[in-house]
Amino acid sequence: MATFPRNDIVSLTDIQPTHELGDSYGPDLRLADLLTPEFGELELGYGTAYGDLRLRTAIAERHGVRPDQVVITVGGMHAIFLLAYLVADRGGQVVTTAPLFPLARNCYESVGADVRVIPLSFDDGYQLTVDHVRSRLTPDTRLVSLATPQNPSGVAVDRAVVKEIVDAMAAICPDAYLMVDETYRTAAYGDDPIAETAVHLGPKVVSVASLSKCHGAAGLRIGWLVSTDPELVDRMVTAKFNTVVSAAPLTEALAVRVFEQEDEILGVRRRWLADALVTTEEWVRANDTLVEWIRPDAGALCCVRLKPAVAVDRFRQAAAELSVRVADGDWFGDEPRVFRLGFGFLPPVELKAALDALATALRQAVHAAD
């Protein structure tokens, strides 16, 4: 019987603690931020299999491609699942990394792919090299799956490294696709530059992203796949039609409004994230006898590791008792001492309160270990 692997990250969708440090995105937009009188005239029929042309045009402009090279999906995970199904089902080789957003790994396992994992470590700053990838490639590789910035670490893969990976794939597995999850690409800090999309590095490079993380619109369930390979785009549209027919015209229209206001939305959020990053950095410094971290390159998240003085089980118990939640490292395939800390969701005063509660949990765990 086919099944999807279960992961405790599902708890982020239903259990609400007092202090939320487990989420990986910024504050949510509200419907009132997007509605205009024209929505009253919107017809609630089927959308198109490609997706709303206005929405595809907005995404295409931001990637330097044509609208017919964009496929709208029901969230970014829908795009990843369809791609995995099309190119790597029934034993197709997939090369990916760990730690990794667990639902992405689950996609590959669920379609029966032969998943070959590149372990990235906290000690090495979660840095991916071309040698890491080359060592896993074979002529039977069908998909290489990377995220930049990564989830859970927020660490980006250098563009030169991505280009070297493309070159290595061209030599070893020329028919394989490189999927780059760019969900956090536009979640830069303050005035930091936004990284270029990888989609122009070759026709076998595919970009996937959504409105869920950077834009605060996860509830719209709008994602996309960008590819300059017309055959893959056609197969993706057919696969989408056979699974969901279309995305919802209402949420596509709201997504258009998000892009119309994108400069303002992201401008506010980049300043918000920059301030929250400073607060987090100060917290790590104040508790550096108990924790260490890898400073992220972008996004609303980072990885923190407990030092040996802290008992892992007692820390998790104390955090639960204080109603403060982080995302456990083993959800992502990381070591138990690591956790993902989401610093972008809470307002400044609530973020400080949550971090104070987390510091209390650390101290309680040290006492239990003595």
JSON list of N, CA and C in Angstrom, two decimals, residues 237-305:
[
{"chain": "A", "resi": 237, "resn": "VAL", "atom": "N", "xyz": [2.21, 20.89, -16.85]},
{"chain": "A", "resi": 237, "resn": "VAL", "atom": "CA", "xyz": [0.83, 21.36, -17.01]},
{"chain": "A", "resi": 237, "resn": "VAL", "atom": "C", "xyz": [-0.13, 20.18, -17.09]},
{"chain": "A", "resi": 238, "resn": "THR", "atom": "N", "xyz": [0.26, 19.15, -17.83]},
{"chain": "A", "resi": 238, "resn": "THR", "atom": "CA", "xyz": [-0.57, 17.95, -17.94]},
{"chain": "A", "resi": 238, "resn": "THR", "atom": "C", "xyz": [-0.71, 17.27, -16.59]},
{"chain": "A", "resi": 239, "resn": "ALA", "atom": "N", "xyz": [0.38, 17.16, -15.85]},
{"chain": "A", "resi": 239, "resn": "ALA", "atom": "CA", "xyz": [0.34, 16.54, -14.53]},
{"chain": "A", "resi": 239, "resn": "ALA", "atom": "C", "xyz": [-0.54, 17.34, -13.57]},
{"chain": "A", "resi": 240, "resn": "LYS", "atom": "N", "xyz": [-0.42, 18.65, -13.64]},
{"chain": "A", "resi": 240, "resn": "LYS", "atom": "CA", "xyz": [-1.25, 19.50, -12.77]},
{"chain": "A", "resi": 240, "resn": "LYS", "atom": "C", "xyz": [-2.74, 19.30, -13.10]},
{"chain": "A", "resi": 241, "resn": "PHE", "atom": "N", "xyz": [-3.06, 19.30, -14.39]},
{"chain": "A", "resi": 241, "resn": "PHE", "atom": "CA", "xyz": [-4.45, 19.13, -14.80]},
{"chain": "A", "resi": 241, "resn": "PHE", "atom": "C", "xyz": [-5.01, 17.80, -14.30]},
{"chain": "A", "resi": 242, "resn": "ASN", "atom": "N", "xyz": [-4.18, 16.77, -14.30]},
{"chain": "A", "resi": 242, "resn": "ASN", "atom": "CA", "xyz": [-4.62, 15.45, -13.89]},
{"chain": "A", "resi": 242, "resn": "ASN", "atom": "C", "xyz": [-4.66, 15.26, -12.37]},
{"chain": "A", "resi": 243, "resn": "THR", "atom": "N", "xyz": [-4.17, 16.23, -11.61]},
{"chain": "A", "resi": 243, "resn": "THR", "atom": "CA", "xyz": [-4.22, 16.12, -10.15]},
{"chain": "A", "resi": 243, "resn": "THR", "atom": "C", "xyz": [-5.19, 17.11, -9.53]},
{"chain": "A", "resi": 244, "resn": "VAL", "atom": "N", "xyz": [-5.11, 18.38, -9.94]},
{"chain": "A", "resi": 244, "resn": "VAL", "atom": "CA", "xyz": [-5.98, 19.39, -9.32]},
{"chain": "A", "resi": 244, "resn": "VAL", "atom": "C", "xyz": [-6.77, 20.20, -10.35]},
{"chain": "A", "resi": 245, "resn": "VAL", "atom": "N", "xyz": [-6.61, 19.93, -11.64]},
{"chain": "A", "resi": 245, "resn": "VAL", "atom": "CA", "xyz": [-7.21, 20.67, -12.75]},
{"chain": "A", "resi": 245, "resn": "VAL", "atom": "C", "xyz": [-6.62, 22.07, -12.85]},
{"chain": "A", "resi": 246, "resn": "SER", "atom": "N", "xyz": [-6.85, 22.87, -11.79]},
{"chain": "A", "resi": 246, "resn": "SER", "atom": "CA", "xyz": [-6.31, 24.23, -11.77]},
{"chain": "A", "resi": 246, "resn": "SER", "atom": "C", "xyz": [-6.18, 24.67, -10.33]},
{"chain": "A", "resi": 247, "resn": "ALA", "atom": "N", "xyz": [-5.45, 25.73, -10.12]},
{"chain": "A", "resi": 247, "resn": "ALA", "atom": "CA", "xyz": [-5.49, 26.39, -8.82]},
{"chain": "A", "resi": 247, "resn": "ALA", "atom": "C", "xyz": [-6.78, 27.19, -8.73]},
{"chain": "A", "resi": 248, "resn": "ALA", "atom": "N", "xyz": [-7.08, 27.73, -7.55]},
{"chain": "A", "resi": 248, "resn": "ALA", "atom": "CA", "xyz": [-8.33, 28.47, -7.37]},
{"chain": "A", "resi": 248, "resn": "ALA", "atom": "C", "xyz": [-8.21, 29.87, -7.97]},
{"chain": "A", "resi": 249, "resn": "PRO", "atom": "N", "xyz": [-9.13, 30.26, -8.87]},
{"chain": "A", "resi": 249, "resn": "PRO", "atom": "CA", "xyz": [-9.07, 31.60, -9.44]},
{"chain": "A", "resi": 249, "resn": "PRO", "atom": "C", "xyz": [-9.06, 32.70, -8.38]},
{"chain": "A", "resi": 250, "resn": "LEU", "atom": "N", "xyz": [-9.76, 32.49, -7.26]},
{"chain": "A", "resi": 250, "resn": "LEU", "atom": "CA", "xyz": [-9.78, 33.50, -6.21]},
{"chain": "A", "resi": 250, "resn": "LEU", "atom": "C", "xyz": [-8.39, 33.72, -5.63]},
{"chain": "A", "resi": 251, "resn": "THR", "atom": "N", "xyz": [-7.70, 32.63, -5.30]},
{"chain": "A", "resi": 251, "resn": "THR", "atom": "CA", "xyz": [-6.37, 32.80, -4.70]},
{"chain": "A", "resi": 251, "resn": "THR", "atom": "C", "xyz": [-5.36, 33.27, -5.74]},
{"chain": "A", "resi": 252, "resn": "GLU", "atom": "N", "xyz": [-5.53, 32.89, -7.01]},
{"chain": "A", "resi": 252, "resn": "GLU", "atom": "CA", "xyz": [-4.65, 33.42, -8.04]},
{"chain": "A", "resi": 252, "resn": "GLU", "atom": "C", "xyz": [-4.82, 34.93, -8.19]},
{"chain": "A", "resi": 253, "resn": "ALA", "atom": "N", "xyz": [-6.07, 35.39, -8.13]},
{"chain": "A", "resi": 253, "resn": "ALA", "atom": "CA", "xyz": [-6.31, 36.83, -8.23]},
{"chain": "A", "resi": 253, "resn": "ALA", "atom": "C", "xyz": [-5.72, 37.56, -7.03]},
{"chain": "A", "resi": 254, "resn": "LEU", "atom": "N", "xyz": [-5.84, 36.97, -5.85]},
{"chain": "A", "resi": 254, "resn": "LEU", "atom": "CA", "xyz": [-5.23, 37.58, -4.67]},
{"chain": "A", "resi": 254, "resn": "LEU", "atom": "C", "xyz": [-3.71, 37.57, -4.78]},
{"chain": "A", "resi": 255, "resn": "ALA", "atom": "N", "xyz": [-3.15, 36.52, -5.37]},
{"chain": "A", "resi": 255, "resn": "ALA", "atom": "CA", "xyz": [-1.70, 36.46, -5.56]},
{"chain": "A", "resi": 255, "resn": "ALA", "atom": "C", "xyz": [-1.23, 37.57, -6.50]},
{"chain": "A", "resi": 256, "resn": "VAL", "atom": "N", "xyz": [-2.03, 37.89, -7.52]},
{"chain": "A", "resi": 256, "resn": "VAL", "atom": "CA", "xyz": [-1.70, 39.01, -8.39]},
{"chain": "A", "resi": 256, "resn": "VAL", "atom": "C", "xyz": [-1.60, 40.29, -7.58]},
{"chain": "A", "resi": 257, "resn": "ARG", "atom": "N", "xyz": [-2.52, 40.47, -6.64]},
{"chain": "A", "resi": 257, "resn": "ARG", "atom": "CA", "xyz": [-2.48, 41.66, -5.77]},
{"chain": "A", "resi": 257, "resn": "ARG", "atom": "C", "xyz": [-1.22, 41.67, -4.91]},
{"chain": "A", "resi": 258, "resn": "VAL", "atom": "N", "xyz": [-0.80, 40.50, -4.45]},
{"chain": "A", "resi": 258, "resn": "VAL", "atom": "CA", "xyz": [0.45, 40.45, -3.68]},
{"chain": "A", "resi": 258, "resn": "VAL", "atom": "C", "xyz": [1.61, 40.97, -4.52]},
{"chain": "A", "resi": 259, "resn": "PHE", "atom": "N", "xyz": [1.70, 40.52, -5.77]},
{"chain": "A", "resi": 259, "resn": "PHE", "atom": "CA", "xyz": [2.80, 40.97, -6.62]},
{"chain": "A", "resi": 259, "resn": "PHE", "atom": "C", "xyz": [2.68, 42.45, -6.97]},
{"chain": "A", "resi": 260, "resn": "GLU", "atom": "N", "xyz": [1.46, 42.96, -7.07]},
{"chain": "A", "resi": 260, "resn": "GLU", "atom": "CA", "xyz": [1.30, 44.39, -7.32]},
{"chain": "A", "resi": 260, "resn": "GLU", "atom": "C", "xyz": [1.83, 45.22, -6.16]},
{"chain": "A", "resi": 261, "resn": "GLN", "atom": "N", "xyz": [1.80, 44.67, -4.96]},
{"chain": "A", "resi": 261, "resn": "GLN", "atom": "CA", "xyz": [2.28, 45.37, -3.77]},
{"chain": "A", "resi": 261, "resn": "GLN", "atom": "C", "xyz": [3.62, 44.81, -3.27]},
{"chain": "A", "resi": 262, "resn": "GLU", "atom": "N", "xyz": [4.29, 44.03, -4.10]},
{"chain": "A", "resi": 262, "resn": "GLU", "atom": "CA", "xyz": [5.46, 43.29, -3.63]},
{"chain": "A", "resi": 262, "resn": "GLU", "atom": "C", "xyz": [6.57, 44.18, -3.08]},
{"chain": "A", "resi": 263, "resn": "ASP", "atom": "N", "xyz": [6.86, 45.28, -3.76]},
{"chain": "A", "resi": 263, "resn": "ASP", "atom": "CA", "xyz": [7.95, 46.15, -3.30]},
{"chain": "A", "resi": 263, "resn": "ASP", "atom": "C", "xyz": [7.69, 46.62, -1.88]},
{"chain": "A", "resi": 264, "resn": "GLU", "atom": "N", "xyz": [6.46, 47.02, -1.60]},
{"chain": "A", "resi": 264, "resn": "GLU", "atom": "CA", "xyz": [6.12, 47.48, -0.26]},
{"chain": "A", "resi": 264, "resn": "GLU", "atom": "C", "xyz": [6.14, 46.33, 0.74]},
{"chain": "A", "resi": 265, "resn": "ILE", "atom": "N", "xyz": [5.53, 45.20, 0.36]},
{"chain": "A", "resi": 265, "resn": "ILE", "atom": "CA", "xyz": [5.45, 44.05, 1.26]},
{"chain": "A", "resi": 265, "resn": "ILE", "atom": "C", "xyz": [6.84, 43.56, 1.64]},
{"chain": "A", "resi": 266, "resn": "LEU", "atom": "N", "xyz": [7.70, 43.35, 0.63]},
{"chain": "A", "resi": 266, "resn": "LEU", "atom": "CA", "xyz": [9.02, 42.83, 0.92]},
{"chain": "A", "resi": 266, "resn": "LEU", "atom": "C", "xyz": [9.91, 43.87, 1.58]},
{"chain": "A", "resi": 267, "resn": "GLY", "atom": "N", "xyz": [9.72, 45.13, 1.23]},
{"chain": "A", "resi": 267, "resn": "GLY", "atom": "CA", "xyz": [10.50, 46.18, 1.87]},
{"chain": "A", "resi": 267, "resn": "GLY", "atom": "C", "xyz": [10.29, 46.19, 3.38]},
{"chain": "A", "resi": 268, "resn": "VAL", "atom": "N", "xyz": [9.03, 46.12, 3.80]},
{"chain": "A", "resi": 268, "resn": "VAL", "atom": "CA", "xyz": [8.72, 46.07, 5.23]},
{"chain": "A", "resi": 268, "resn": "VAL", "atom": "C", "xyz": [9.28, 44.82, 5.86]},
{"chain": "A", "resi": 269, "resn": "ARG", "atom": "N", "xyz": [9.14, 43.70, 5.19]},
{"chain": "A", "resi": 269, "resn": "ARG", "atom": "CA", "xyz": [9.55, 42.42, 5.77]},
{"chain": "A", "resi": 269, "resn": "ARG", "atom": "C", "xyz": [11.07, 42.28, 5.84]},
{"chain": "A", "resi": 270, "resn": "ARG", "atom": "N", "xyz": [11.77, 42.86, 4.90]},
{"chain": "A", "resi": 270, "resn": "ARG", "atom": "CA", "xyz": [13.24, 42.79, 4.97]},
{"chain": "A", "resi": 270, "resn": "ARG", "atom": "C", "xyz": [13.76, 43.56, 6.17]},
{"chain": "A", "resi": 271, "resn": "ARG", "atom": "N", "xyz": [13.17, 44.70, 6.44]},
{"chain": "A", "resi": 271, "resn": "ARG", "atom": "CA", "xyz": [13.59, 45.46, 7.64]},
{"chain": "A", "resi": 271, "resn": "ARG", "atom": "C", "xyz": [13.21, 44.69, 8.90]},
{"chain": "A", "resi": 272, "resn": "TRP", "atom": "N", "xyz": [12.02, 44.10, 8.90]},
{"chain": "A", "resi": 272, "resn": "TRP", "atom": "CA", "xyz": [11.56, 43.29, 10.03]},
{"chain": "A", "resi": 272, "resn": "TRP", "atom": "C", "xyz": [12.53, 42.14, 10.29]},
{"chain": "A", "resi": 273, "resn": "LEU", "atom": "N", "xyz": [12.90, 41.42, 9.23]},
{"chain": "A", "resi": 273, "resn": "LEU", "atom": "CA", "xyz": [13.81, 40.29, 9.37]},
{"chain": "A", "resi": 273, "resn": "LEU", "atom": "C", "xyz": [15.19, 40.73, 9.83]},
{"chain": "A", "resi": 274, "resn": "ALA", "atom": "N", "xyz": [15.67, 41.86, 9.32]},
{"chain": "A", "resi": 274, "resn": "ALA", "atom": "CA", "xyz": [16.98, 42.36, 9.72]},
{"chain": "A", "resi": 274, "resn": "ALA", "atom": "C", "xyz": [17.00, 42.66, 11.22]},
{"chain": "A", "resi": 275, "resn": "ASP", "atom": "N", "xyz": [15.96, 43.30, 11.72]},
{"chain": "A", "resi": 275, "resn": "ASP", "atom": "CA", "xyz": [15.88, 43.60, 13.15]},
{"chain": "A", "resi": 275, "resn": "ASP", "atom": "C", "xyz": [15.78, 42.32, 13.98]},
{"chain": "A", "resi": 276, "resn": "ALA", "atom": "N", "xyz": [14.98, 41.37, 13.50]},
{"chain": "A", "resi": 276, "resn": "ALA", "atom": "CA", "xyz": [14.82, 40.11, 14.24]},
{"chain": "A", "resi": 276, "resn": "ALA", "atom": "C", "xyz": [16.12, 39.30, 14.23]},
{"chain": "A", "resi": 277, "resn": "LEU", "atom": "N", "xyz": [16.87, 39.39, 13.15]},
{"chain": "A", "resi": 277, "resn": "LEU", "atom": "CA", "xyz": [18.16, 38.70, 13.09]},
{"chain": "A", "resi": 277, "resn": "LEU", "atom": "C", "xyz": [19.12, 39.27, 14.13]},
{"chain": "A", "resi": 278, "resn": "VAL", "atom": "N", "xyz": [19.14, 40.59, 14.28]},
{"chain": "A", "resi": 278, "resn": "VAL", "atom": "CA", "xyz": [19.99, 41.21, 15.30]},
{"chain": "A", "resi": 278, "resn": "VAL", "atom": "C", "xyz": [19.58, 40.76, 16.69]},
{"chain": "A", "resi": 279, "resn": "THR", "atom": "N", "xyz": [18.28, 40.73, 16.96]},
{"chain": "A", "resi": 279, "resn": "THR", "atom": "CA", "xyz": [17.78, 40.27, 18.26]},
{"chain": "A", "resi": 279, "resn": "THR", "atom": "C", "xyz": [18.23, 38.83, 18.53]},
{"chain": "A", "resi": 280, "resn": "THR", "atom": "N", "xyz": [18.13, 37.99, 17.51]},
{"chain": "A", "resi": 280, "resn": "THR", "atom": "CA", "xyz": [18.54, 36.59, 17.65]},
{"chain": "A", "resi": 280, "resn": "THR", "atom": "C", "xyz": [20.03, 36.47, 17.88]},
{"chain": "A", "resi": 281, "resn": "GLU", "atom": "N", "xyz": [20.80, 37.25, 17.15]},
{"chain": "A", "resi": 281, "resn": "GLU", "atom": "CA", "xyz": [22.26, 37.22, 17.30]},
{"chain": "A", "resi": 281, "resn": "GLU", "atom": "C", "xyz": [22.66, 37.65, 18.71]},
{"chain": "A", "resi": 282, "resn": "GLU", "atom": "N", "xyz": [21.99, 38.66, 19.23]},
{"chain": "A", "resi": 282, "resn": "GLU", "atom": "CA", "xyz": [22.27, 39.12, 20.60]},
{"chain": "A", "resi": 282, "resn": "GLU", "atom": "C", "xyz": [21.90, 38.04, 21.61]},
{"chain": "A", "resi": 283, "resn": "TRP", "atom": "N", "xyz": [20.81, 37.33, 21.36]},
{"chain": "A", "resi": 283, "resn": "TRP", "atom": "CA", "xyz": [20.40, 36.25, 22.27]},
{"chain": "A", "resi": 283, "resn": "TRP", "atom": "C", "xyz": [21.43, 35.12, 22.27]},
{"chain": "A", "resi": 284, "resn": "VAL", "atom": "N", "xyz": [21.90, 34.75, 21.09]},
{"chain": "A", "resi": 284, "resn": "VAL", "atom": "CA", "xyz": [22.92, 33.70, 21.01]},
{"chain": "A", "resi": 284, "resn": "VAL", "atom": "C", "xyz": [24.18, 34.14, 21.76]},
{"chain": "A", "resi": 285, "resn": "ARG", "atom": "N", "xyz": [24.58, 35.38, 21.58]},
{"chain": "A", "resi": 285, "resn": "ARG", "atom": "CA", "xyz": [25.78, 35.88, 22.25]},
{"chain": "A", "resi": 285, "resn": "ARG", "atom": "C", "xyz": [25.60, 35.86, 23.77]},
{"chain": "A", "resi": 286, "resn": "ALA", "atom": "N", "xyz": [24.40, 36.21, 24.23]},
{"chain": "A", "resi": 286, "resn": "ALA", "atom": "CA", "xyz": [24.15, 36.23, 25.68]},
{"chain": "A", "resi": 286, "resn": "ALA", "atom": "C", "xyz": [24.11, 34.83, 26.27]},
{"chain": "A", "resi": 287, "resn": "ASN", "atom": "N", "xyz": [23.86, 33.84, 25.43]},
{"chain": "A", "resi": 287, "resn": "ASN", "atom": "CA", "xyz": [23.75, 32.45, 25.92]},
{"chain": "A", "resi": 287, "resn": "ASN", "atom": "C", "xyz": [24.82, 31.56, 25.29]},
{"chain": "A", "resi": 288, "resn": "ASP", "atom": "N", "xyz": [25.97, 32.14, 24.97]},
{"chain": "A", "resi": 288, "resn": "ASP", "atom": "CA", "xyz": [26.95, 31.39, 24.19]},
{"chain": "A", "resi": 288, "resn": "ASP", "atom": "C", "xyz": [27.67, 30.30, 24.97]},
{"chain": "A", "resi": 289, "resn": "THR", "atom": "N", "xyz": [27.45, 30.21, 26.26]},
{"chain": "A", "resi": 289, "resn": "THR", "atom": "CA", "xyz": [28.00, 29.06, 27.00]},
{"chain": "A", "resi": 289, "resn": "THR", "atom": "C", "xyz": [27.10, 27.83, 26.84]},
{"chain": "A", "resi": 290, "resn": "LEU", "atom": "N", "xyz": [25.88, 28.05, 26.32]},
{"chain": "A", "resi": 290, "resn": "LEU", "atom": "CA", "xyz": [24.90, 26.96, 26.21]},
{"chain": "A", "resi": 290, "resn": "LEU", "atom": "C", "xyz": [24.53, 26.63, 24.77]},
{"chain": "A", "resi": 291, "resn": "VAL", "atom": "N", "xyz": [24.65, 27.62, 23.87]},
{"chain": "A", "resi": 291, "resn": "VAL", "atom": "CA", "xyz": [24.26, 27.39, 22.47]},
{"chain": "A", "resi": 291, "resn": "VAL", "atom": "C", "xyz": [25.27, 28.02, 21.52]},
{"chain": "A", "resi": 292, "resn": "GLU", "atom": "N", "xyz": [25.23, 27.56, 20.29]},
{"chain": "A", "resi": 292, "resn": "GLU", "atom": "CA", "xyz": [25.96, 28.17, 19.18]},
{"chain": "A", "resi": 292, "resn": "GLU", "atom": "C", "xyz": [25.05, 28.14, 17.96]},
{"chain": "A", "resi": 293, "resn": "TRP", "atom": "N", "xyz": [25.37, 28.95, 16.96]},
{"chain": "A", "resi": 293, "resn": "TRP", "atom": "CA", "xyz": [24.49, 29.01, 15.80]},
{"chain": "A", "resi": 293, "resn": "TRP", "atom": "C", "xyz": [25.29, 29.17, 14.52]},
{"chain": "A", "resi": 294, "resn": "ILE", "atom": "N", "xyz": [24.60, 28.95, 13.38]},
{"chain": "A", "resi": 294, "resn": "ILE", "atom": "CA", "xyz": [25.11, 29.29, 12.06]},
{"chain": "A", "resi": 294, "resn": "ILE", "atom": "C", "xyz": [24.29, 30.47, 11.58]},
{"chain": "A", "resi": 295, "resn": "ARG", "atom": "N", "xyz": [24.95, 31.61, 11.38]},
{"chain": "A", "resi": 295, "resn": "ARG", "atom": "CA", "xyz": [24.22, 32.80, 10.94]},
{"chain": "A", "resi": 295, "resn": "ARG", "atom": "C", "xyz": [23.68, 32.57, 9.53]},
{"chain": "A", "resi": 296, "resn": "PRO", "atom": "N", "xyz": [22.37, 32.78, 9.32]},
{"chain": "A", "resi": 296, "resn": "PRO", "atom": "CA", "xyz": [21.78, 32.51, 8.00]},
{"chain": "A", "resi": 296, "resn": "PRO", "atom": "C", "xyz": [22.12, 33.61, 6.99]},
{"chain": "A", "resi": 297, "resn": "ASP", "atom": "N", "xyz": [22.00, 33.28, 5.71]},
{"chain": "A", "resi": 297, "resn": "ASP", "atom": "CA", "xyz": [22.23, 34.25, 4.64]},
{"chain": "A", "resi": 297, "resn": "ASP", "atom": "C", "xyz": [20.95, 34.98, 4.25]},
{"chain": "A", "resi": 298, "resn": "ALA", "atom": "N", "xyz": [19.81, 34.35, 4.46]},
{"chain": "A", "resi": 298, "resn": "ALA", "atom": "CA", "xyz": [18.51, 34.95, 4.16]},
{"chain": "A", "resi": 298, "resn": "ALA", "atom": "C", "xyz": [17.44, 34.08, 4.80]},
{"chain": "A", "resi": 299, "resn": "GLY", "atom": "N", "xyz": [16.21, 34.61, 4.85]},
{"chain": "A", "resi": 299, "resn": "GLY", "atom": "CA", "xyz": [15.10, 33.84, 5.39]},
{"chain": "A", "resi": 299, "resn": "GLY", "atom": "C", "xyz": [14.81, 34.20, 6.83]},
{"chain": "A", "resi": 300, "resn": "ALA", "atom": "N", "xyz": [13.75, 33.58, 7.35]},
{"chain": "A", "resi": 300, "resn": "ALA", "atom": "CA", "xyz": [13.25, 33.87, 8.69]},
{"chain": "A", "resi": 300, "resn": "ALA", "atom": "C", "xyz": [13.63, 32.80, 9.69]},
{"chain": "A", "resi": 301, "resn": "LEU", "atom": "N", "xyz": [14.76, 32.12, 9.47]},
{"chain": "A", "resi": 301, "resn": "LEU", "atom": "CA", "xyz": [15.08, 30.92, 10.23]},
{"chain": "A", "resi": 301, "resn": "LEU", "atom": "C", "xyz": [16.60, 30.75, 10.33]},
{"chain": "A", "resi": 302, "resn": "CYS", "atom": "N", "xyz": [17.01, 29.94, 11.30]},
{"chain": "A", "resi": 302, "resn": "CYS", "atom": "CA", "xyz": [18.42, 29.61, 11.45]},
{"chain": "A", "resi": 302, "resn": "CYS", "atom": "C", "xyz": [18.53, 28.32, 12.25]},
{"chain": "A", "resi": 303, "resn": "CYS", "atom": "N", "xyz": [19.72, 27.75, 12.27]},
{"chain": "A", "resi": 303, "resn": "CYS", "atom": "CA", "xyz": [19.97, 26.56, 13.07]},
{"chain": "A", "resi": 303, "resn": "CYS", "atom": "C", "xyz": [20.81, 26.92, 14.30]},
{"chain": "A", "resi": 304, "resn": "VAL", "atom": "N", "xyz": [20.36, 26.43, 15.44]},
{"chain": "A", "resi": 304, "resn": "VAL", "atom": "CA", "xyz": [21.04, 26.62, 16.72]},
{"chain": "A", "resi": 304, "resn": "VAL", "atom": "C", "xyz": [21.39, 25.24, 17.27]},
{"chain": "A", "resi": 305, "resn": "ARG", "atom": "N", "xyz": [22.57, 25.12, 17.89]},
{"chain": "A", "resi": 305, "resn": "ARG", "atom": "CA", "xyz": [22.97, 23.84, 18.46]},
{"chain": "A", "resi": 305, "resn": "ARG", "atom": "C", "xyz": [23.24, 23.97, 19.96]}
]
